[in-house]
């Protein structure tokens, strides 16, 4: 089921902390890069003053693999000439060969560096210890932006890294003080945010719609302004649940326009629309537009996104195109979603729309 995947990504501020005071914070000097092995690209011995760095911690067992690698490829290709170095740093893995093979399978491009954190007893290597543990980051993927002065400028989910952030970082106009203040606000409010977030999710799942908006208002007061976009994802689900499709479509269109490079968000919006019930032609057009944006952002290499776009085509009567996309989705499937995608393919081959729980 796709429905909560992007909400977790979009609101990762309540999910990543280990609950302790971080010793590594935004504005501080970044720790040295000390992976056990460099698997792709020249090693980075030290942070150079004319370059900025995006250090992304990930693991082969953590989603979203292909979407993440595609996003890193786009960032590396767009900004390498301006001085951005992108490092995919695998952690909590035992076998560098498995990590390298997965990175290749998931589509990590040659513009990105790849490094393996050599595990030490009881299993944490120096990168996991000096970066993740020190910054109180207990889940991957997570990204660290390092500015041209070697300071941490931002910490968050890598799929939330935007072109504008990188441009500001490279131009020297990024405001690390504001980023540090926002991060501290999130840290101080983390426990309360988690409580309110769980109450909001429960209200949506139980369709207690009148109780949802007050939870949004509570969260908005606890969040820095730049982190409030994720609340629109819950608002969108609430509007669909209340059968207020007109307002939901308007919000989906605005949110899609605001975040064109966020493949997971685009996919979630399109999927929710496509399983929300009977759709008019204009509704299907919007769902297809958003699904195409997701597919473009993922460079056509994400099985779940192809599955969404195939459903849009099938609902519009373009059944052969839907079948072809679903076949590609199955080829790109992982162990986690292969069975579901194959079942969908069989439905399309039989000329039937597969059921999906709203």
Tab-separated table of C-alpha atoms in Angstrom:
chain	number	residue	atom	x	y	z
A	1	UNK	CA	0.000	0.000	0.000
A	2	UNK	CA	1.459	3.340	-1.060
A	3	UNK	CA	-0.727	5.743	0.833
A	4	UNK	CA	1.468	6.642	3.798
A	5	UNK	CA	4.905	6.342	2.175
A	6	UNK	CA	5.262	9.965	1.150
A	7	UNK	CA	3.748	11.258	4.361
A	8	UNK	CA	6.572	9.568	6.203
A	9	UNK	CA	9.118	11.153	3.869
A	10	UNK	CA	7.457	14.549	3.861
A	11	UNK	CA	7.282	14.675	7.629
A	12	UNK	CA	10.515	12.884	8.440
A	13	UNK	CA	11.191	15.424	11.210
A	14	UNK	CA	9.195	13.286	13.624
A	15	UNK	CA	10.737	9.967	12.715
A	16	UNK	CA	14.507	10.217	12.633
A	17	UNK	CA	15.718	11.248	16.080
A	18	UNK	CA	17.135	8.915	18.710
A	19	UNK	CA	15.897	11.213	21.470
A	20	UNK	CA	19.199	12.550	22.779
A	21	UNK	CA	21.056	15.837	22.666
A	22	UNK	CA	23.068	15.944	19.415
A	23	UNK	CA	26.722	16.843	19.633
A	24	UNK	CA	26.828	17.596	15.891
A	25	UNK	CA	24.565	20.443	14.805
A	26	UNK	CA	23.987	22.714	11.825
A	27	UNK	CA	26.575	25.495	11.777
A	28	UNK	CA	29.317	23.298	13.229
A	29	UNK	CA	32.336	22.048	11.318
A	30	UNK	CA	31.507	18.847	9.455
A	31	UNK	CA	33.335	15.736	10.667
A	32	UNK	CA	36.013	14.313	8.370
A	33	UNK	CA	35.041	11.791	5.727
A	34	UNK	CA	36.472	8.492	7.000
A	35	UNK	CA	34.749	5.626	5.203
A	36	UNK	CA	36.423	2.269	5.281
A	37	UNK	CA	36.394	1.941	1.495
A	38	UNK	CA	35.787	4.129	-1.517
A	39	UNK	CA	33.802	2.089	-4.025
A	40	UNK	CA	33.284	4.649	-6.804
A	41	UNK	CA	34.984	7.895	-7.728
A	42	UNK	CA	38.117	9.489	-6.281
A	43	UNK	CA	38.341	9.618	-2.466
A	44	UNK	CA	37.599	12.921	-0.733
A	45	UNK	CA	40.532	13.427	1.617
A	46	UNK	CA	39.299	16.746	2.974
A	47	UNK	CA	36.630	19.360	2.304
A	48	UNK	CA	37.883	21.826	-0.294
A	49	UNK	CA	37.003	25.493	0.126
A	50	UNK	CA	35.744	25.953	-3.429
A	51	UNK	CA	33.302	23.050	-3.211
A	52	UNK	CA	30.070	22.172	-1.439
A	53	UNK	CA	29.178	18.620	-0.475
A	54	UNK	CA	26.045	16.515	-0.263
A	55	UNK	CA	26.728	13.480	1.929
A	56	UNK	CA	23.852	11.002	1.799
A	57	UNK	CA	23.721	8.072	4.204
A	58	UNK	CA	21.761	5.078	2.953
A	59	UNK	CA	21.504	1.301	3.144
A	60	UNK	CA	20.487	-1.331	0.606
A	61	UNK	CA	17.511	-2.368	2.746
A	62	UNK	CA	16.147	1.178	3.120
A	63	UNK	CA	13.610	2.686	0.740
A	64	UNK	CA	13.386	4.520	-1.629
A	65	UNK	CA	16.413	3.142	-3.493
A	66	UNK	CA	15.918	3.893	-7.215
A	67	UNK	CA	14.137	7.205	-6.565
A	68	UNK	CA	16.926	8.274	-4.229
A	69	UNK	CA	19.700	7.368	-6.675
A	70	UNK	CA	17.931	9.162	-9.521
A	71	UNK	CA	17.615	12.283	-7.387
A	72	UNK	CA	21.311	12.171	-6.498
A	73	UNK	CA	22.225	11.713	-10.159
A	74	UNK	CA	20.199	14.784	-11.142
A	75	UNK	CA	21.784	16.924	-8.446
A	76	UNK	CA	25.295	15.749	-9.313
A	77	UNK	CA	24.844	16.291	-13.053
A	78	UNK	CA	23.289	19.724	-12.646
A	79	UNK	CA	25.766	21.152	-10.161
A	80	UNK	CA	29.084	19.338	-10.627
A	81	UNK	CA	30.548	22.147	-12.756
A	82	UNK	CA	29.622	24.665	-10.052
A	83	UNK	CA	31.447	22.641	-7.407
A	84	UNK	CA	28.969	20.224	-5.813
A	85	UNK	CA	30.326	16.837	-4.745
A	86	UNK	CA	27.690	14.150	-4.130
A	87	UNK	CA	28.659	11.215	-1.927
A	88	UNK	CA	26.402	8.184	-1.422
A	89	UNK	CA	27.660	6.822	1.894
A	90	UNK	CA	26.398	3.364	2.787
A	91	UNK	CA	26.156	2.506	6.498
A	92	UNK	CA	25.143	-0.409	8.718
A	93	UNK	CA	26.102	-2.901	6.018
A	94	UNK	CA	28.436	-5.883	6.357
A	95	UNK	CA	29.456	-6.536	2.750
A	96	UNK	CA	30.811	-3.807	0.444
A	97	UNK	CA	30.170	-6.001	-2.608
A	98	UNK	CA	26.454	-6.126	-1.809
A	99	UNK	CA	26.365	-2.362	-1.280
A	100	UNK	CA	28.149	-1.711	-4.571
A	101	UNK	CA	25.900	-4.120	-6.468
A	102	UNK	CA	22.757	-2.541	-5.049
A	103	UNK	CA	23.952	0.981	-5.861
A	104	UNK	CA	24.532	-0.120	-9.455
A	105	UNK	CA	21.154	-1.880	-9.651
A	106	UNK	CA	19.385	1.164	-8.187
A	107	UNK	CA	21.023	3.366	-10.813
A	108	UNK	CA	23.683	5.409	-9.020
A	109	UNK	CA	25.500	7.328	-11.759
A	110	UNK	CA	29.193	7.914	-12.311
A	111	UNK	CA	28.931	11.584	-11.296
A	112	UNK	CA	28.360	10.447	-7.693
A	113	UNK	CA	30.963	9.065	-5.311
A	114	UNK	CA	30.185	5.858	-3.408
A	115	UNK	CA	31.719	4.875	-0.076
A	116	UNK	CA	31.332	1.997	2.390
A	117	UNK	CA	31.440	2.502	6.155
A	118	UNK	CA	33.582	-0.354	7.462
A	119	UNK	CA	31.648	-1.757	10.441
A	120	UNK	CA	33.446	-1.938	13.756
A	121	UNK	CA	32.224	-3.808	16.855
A	122	UNK	CA	29.357	-3.583	17.728
A	123	UNK	CA	28.652	-2.746	14.093
A	124	UNK	CA	28.922	1.028	13.727
A	125	UNK	CA	31.681	2.378	11.533
A	126	UNK	CA	33.304	5.809	11.966
A	127	UNK	CA	30.926	7.520	9.529
A	128	UNK	CA	27.830	6.235	11.325
A	129	UNK	CA	29.335	7.166	14.681
A	130	UNK	CA	30.772	10.590	13.846
A	131	UNK	CA	27.913	11.756	11.631
A	132	UNK	CA	24.660	9.912	12.283
A	133	UNK	CA	24.993	9.151	15.972
A	134	UNK	CA	26.523	12.536	16.741
A	135	UNK	CA	23.681	14.323	14.921
A	136	UNK	CA	21.007	12.125	16.586
A	137	UNK	CA	19.951	10.608	13.273
A	138	UNK	CA	18.677	7.094	13.806
A	139	UNK	CA	17.233	6.315	10.376
A	140	UNK	CA	18.396	6.324	6.773
A	141	UNK	CA	18.353	7.732	4.200
A	142	UNK	CA	19.447	11.068	5.600
A	143	UNK	CA	21.443	13.837	3.918
A	144	UNK	CA	23.970	16.368	5.196
A	145	UNK	CA	24.780	19.501	3.206
A	146	UNK	CA	28.260	20.938	3.795
A	147	UNK	CA	29.027	24.493	2.678
A	148	UNK	CA	32.225	25.893	1.167
A	149	UNK	CA	33.555	26.654	4.642
A	150	UNK	CA	33.223	23.024	5.672
A	151	UNK	CA	30.238	23.694	7.948
A	152	UNK	CA	27.049	21.696	8.176
A	153	UNK	CA	24.353	23.718	6.453
A	154	UNK	CA	21.361	21.367	6.496
A	155	UNK	CA	20.275	17.891	7.630
A	156	UNK	CA	17.199	16.095	6.307
A	157	UNK	CA	15.737	13.521	3.965
A	158	UNK	CA	17.732	13.504	0.693
A	159	UNK	CA	14.584	13.534	-1.442
A	160	UNK	CA	13.734	16.883	0.161
A	161	UNK	CA	16.956	18.526	-1.077
A	162	UNK	CA	15.912	21.186	-3.573
A	163	UNK	CA	17.805	22.827	-6.417
A	164	UNK	CA	17.319	26.219	-4.754
A	165	UNK	CA	19.121	25.027	-1.621
A	166	UNK	CA	22.117	23.864	-3.636
A	167	UNK	CA	22.187	27.088	-5.653
A	168	UNK	CA	22.214	29.165	-2.467
A	169	UNK	CA	24.906	26.978	-0.953
A	170	UNK	CA	27.173	27.310	-3.985
A	171	UNK	CA	26.539	31.052	-4.275
A	172	UNK	CA	27.279	31.605	-0.596
A	173	UNK	CA	23.812	33.048	0.077
A	174	UNK	CA	22.488	30.151	2.187
A	175	UNK	CA	21.653	31.293	5.724
A	176	UNK	CA	23.170	28.726	8.122
A	177	UNK	CA	21.993	30.646	11.195
A	178	UNK	CA	18.358	30.371	10.156
A	179	UNK	CA	18.842	26.707	9.266
A	180	UNK	CA	20.376	26.117	12.702
A	181	UNK	CA	17.492	27.915	14.415
A	182	UNK	CA	14.937	25.870	12.469
A	183	UNK	CA	16.735	22.634	13.329
A	184	UNK	CA	16.825	23.552	17.017
A	185	UNK	CA	13.116	24.376	16.951
A	186	UNK	CA	12.399	20.955	15.486
A	187	UNK	CA	14.617	19.219	18.028
A	188	UNK	CA	13.023	20.968	20.985
A	189	UNK	CA	9.517	20.221	19.717
A	190	UNK	CA	10.231	16.702	18.487
A	191	UNK	CA	8.465	14.759	21.240
A	192	UNK	CA	5.324	16.874	21.093
A	193	UNK	CA	5.326	16.813	17.286
A	194	UNK	CA	5.417	13.025	17.316
A	195	UNK	CA	2.420	12.866	19.642
A	196	UNK	CA	0.358	15.289	17.566
A	197	UNK	CA	1.458	13.630	14.312
A	198	UNK	CA	0.292	10.226	15.534
A	199	UNK	CA	-3.036	11.689	16.637
A	200	UNK	CA	-3.479	13.315	13.223
A	201	UNK	CA	-2.736	10.051	11.384
A	202	UNK	CA	-5.181	8.215	13.612
A	203	UNK	CA	-7.906	10.772	12.893
A	204	UNK	CA	-7.370	10.428	9.132
A	205	UNK	CA	-7.382	6.627	9.221
A	206	UNK	CA	-10.554	6.571	11.317
A	207	UNK	CA	-12.125	9.303	9.166
A	208	UNK	CA	-12.677	11.575	12.156
A	209	UNK	CA	-12.379	14.556	9.853
A	210	UNK	CA	-13.599	17.228	12.263
A	211	UNK	CA	-10.664	16.436	14.548
A	212	UNK	CA	-7.955	16.621	11.880
A	213	UNK	CA	-7.636	20.362	11.229
A	214	UNK	CA	-7.055	21.168	14.931
A	215	UNK	CA	-4.125	18.719	14.834
A	216	UNK	CA	-2.754	20.554	11.769
A	217	UNK	CA	-2.942	23.826	13.647
A	218	UNK	CA	-1.102	22.305	16.603
A	219	UNK	CA	1.690	21.058	14.341
A	220	UNK	CA	1.955	24.358	12.478
A	221	UNK	CA	2.707	26.122	15.758
A	222	UNK	CA	5.485	23.642	16.507
A	223	UNK	CA	7.094	23.743	13.049
A	224	UNK	CA	9.350	26.347	11.414
A	225	UNK	CA	7.647	27.999	8.459
A	226	UNK	CA	9.738	26.145	5.897
A	227	UNK	CA	8.660	22.756	7.262
A	228	UNK	CA	4.897	23.256	7.060
A	229	UNK	CA	4.364	22.079	3.477
A	230	UNK	CA	3.989	18.503	4.661
A	231	UNK	CA	0.760	19.438	6.418
A	232	UNK	CA	-0.827	19.921	3.009
A	233	UNK	CA	-0.359	16.210	2.376
A	234	UNK	CA	-2.619	15.397	5.285
A	235	UNK	CA	-5.043	18.124	4.274
A	236	UNK	CA	-5.201	16.557	0.827
A	237	UNK	CA	-6.109	13.152	2.276
A	238	UNK	CA	-8.670	14.756	4.550
A	239	UNK	CA	-10.367	16.493	1.626
A	240	UNK	CA	-10.508	13.246	-0.327
A	241	UNK	CA	-11.898	11.459	2.696
A	242	UNK	CA	-14.614	14.062	3.079
A	243	UNK	CA	-15.486	13.689	-0.621
A	244	UNK	CA	-14.554	17.326	-1.235
A	245	UNK	CA	-12.874	16.424	-4.494
A	246	UNK	CA	-12.873	19.925	-5.937
A	247	UNK	CA	-10.806	21.327	-3.073
A	248	UNK	CA	-8.591	18.227	-3.067
A	249	UNK	CA	-7.822	18.623	-6.768
A	250	UNK	CA	-7.017	22.296	-6.307
A	251	UNK	CA	-4.661	21.529	-3.427
A	252	UNK	CA	-3.011	18.653	-5.316
A	253	UNK	CA	-2.373	20.877	-8.317
A	254	UNK	CA	-0.867	23.642	-6.181
A	255	UNK	CA	1.311	21.244	-4.190
A	256	UNK	CA	2.521	19.520	-7.352
A	257	UNK	CA	3.433	22.870	-8.920
A	258	UNK	CA	5.285	23.877	-5.762
A	259	UNK	CA	7.429	20.735	-5.596
A	260	UNK	CA	8.050	19.624	-9.209
A	261	UNK	CA	11.279	17.753	-8.446
A	262	UNK	CA	9.963	15.640	-5.550
A	263	UNK	CA	9.195	12.322	-7.209
A	264	UNK	CA	7.749	10.619	-4.144
A	265	UNK	CA	5.402	13.472	-3.356
A	266	UNK	CA	4.215	13.694	-6.960
A	267	UNK	CA	3.612	9.952	-7.037
A	268	UNK	CA	1.624	9.990	-3.822
A	269	UNK	CA	-0.630	12.794	-5.025
A	270	UNK	CA	-1.316	11.038	-8.328
A	271	UNK	CA	-1.933	7.663	-6.711
A	272	UNK	CA	-4.351	9.045	-4.125
A	273	UNK	CA	-6.338	10.737	-6.876
A	274	UNK	CA	-6.450	7.619	-9.028
A	275	UNK	CA	-7.867	5.401	-6.266
A	276	UNK	CA	-10.251	8.000	-4.833
A	277	UNK	CA	-13.309	6.893	-6.786
A	278	UNK	CA	-15.036	7.924	-10.014
A	279	UNK	CA	-13.068	10.618	-11.840
A	280	UNK	CA	-14.071	13.113	-14.483
A	281	UNK	CA	-11.900	13.546	-17.577
A	282	UNK	CA	-10.314	16.700	-16.142
A	283	UNK	CA	-9.509	14.858	-12.902
A	284	UNK	CA	-7.765	12.105	-14.844
A	285	UNK	CA	-5.830	14.691	-16.825
A	286	UNK	CA	-4.516	16.194	-13.589
A	287	UNK	CA	-3.627	12.788	-12.159
A	288	UNK	CA	-1.750	11.909	-15.360
A	289	UNK	CA	0.075	15.253	-15.333
A	290	UNK	CA	1.232	14.713	-11.760
A	291	UNK	CA	2.187	11.077	-12.412
A	292	UNK	CA	4.232	12.177	-15.433
A	293	UNK	CA	6.052	14.694	-13.243
A	294	UNK	CA	6.863	11.919	-10.801
A	295	UNK	CA	8.126	9.697	-13.603
A	296	UNK	CA	10.253	12.479	-15.060
A	297	UNK	CA	11.763	13.257	-11.658
A	298	UNK	CA	12.609	9.561	-11.273
A	299	UNK	CA	13.959	9.332	-14.844
A	300	UNK	CA	11.494	6.542	-15.581
A	301	UNK	CA	13.363	4.140	-13.315
A	302	UNK	CA	11.001	3.680	-10.369
A	303	UNK	CA	8.608	0.725	-10.470
A	304	UNK	CA	6.002	2.200	-8.122
A	305	UNK	CA	5.811	5.420	-10.121
A	306	UNK	CA	5.453	3.530	-13.400
A	307	UNK	CA	2.664	1.547	-11.752
A	308	UNK	CA	0.870	4.801	-10.927
A	309	UNK	CA	1.237	6.188	-14.440
A	310	UNK	CA	0.050	2.888	-15.914
A	311	UNK	CA	-3.109	3.107	-13.822
A	312	UNK	CA	-3.750	6.625	-15.122
A	313	UNK	CA	-3.421	5.396	-18.708
A	314	UNK	CA	-5.707	2.408	-18.075
A	315	UNK	CA	-8.406	4.617	-16.549
A	316	UNK	CA	-8.190	6.884	-19.601
A	317	UNK	CA	-8.722	3.942	-21.930
A	318	UNK	CA	-5.104	3.802	-23.129
A	319	UNK	CA	-4.816	0.145	-22.215
A	320	UNK	CA	-1.890	-0.831	-24.437
A	321	UNK	CA	0.247	1.994	-23.026
A	322	UNK	CA	-0.768	0.944	-19.523
A	323	UNK	CA	0.257	-2.632	-20.258
A	324	UNK	CA	3.655	-1.583	-21.596
A	325	UNK	CA	4.356	0.623	-18.582
A	326	UNK	CA	3.312	-2.105	-16.170
A	327	UNK	CA	5.633	-4.573	-17.884
A	328	UNK	CA	8.488	-2.122	-17.363
A	329	UNK	CA	7.433	-1.654	-13.735
A	330	UNK	CA	7.658	-5.404	-13.163
A	331	UNK	CA	11.160	-5.477	-14.666
A	332	UNK	CA	12.244	-2.736	-12.252
A	333	UNK	CA	10.443	-4.239	-9.250
A	334	UNK	CA	12.162	-5.087	-5.980
A	335	UNK	CA	11.401	-7.985	-3.666
A	336	UNK	CA	9.127	-5.659	-1.699
A	337	UNK	CA	6.722	-4.869	-4.546
A	338	UNK	CA	7.252	-7.471	-7.278
A	339	UNK	CA	4.299	-9.692	-6.310
A	340	UNK	CA	1.871	-6.761	-6.219
A	341	UNK	CA	3.085	-5.338	-9.532
A	342	UNK	CA	2.886	-8.728	-11.241
A	343	UNK	CA	-0.706	-9.118	-10.035
A	344	UNK	CA	-1.526	-5.709	-11.487
A	345	UNK	CA	0.055	-6.720	-14.795
A	346	UNK	CA	-2.118	-9.830	-14.929
A	347	UNK	CA	-5.189	-7.667	-14.341
A	348	UNK	CA	-4.274	-5.370	-17.229
A	349	UNK	CA	-3.630	-8.370	-19.469
A	350	UNK	CA	-7.164	-9.536	-18.631
A	351	UNK	CA	-8.533	-6.078	-19.390
A	352	UNK	CA	-9.460	-5.394	-15.760
A	353	UNK	CA	-8.605	-2.525	-13.415
A	354	UNK	CA	-6.994	-3.979	-10.279
A	355	UNK	CA	-8.606	-3.109	-6.985
A	356	UNK	CA	-6.646	-0.845	-4.669
A	357	UNK	CA	-7.725	0.035	-1.163
A	358	UNK	CA	-8.317	3.791	-0.784
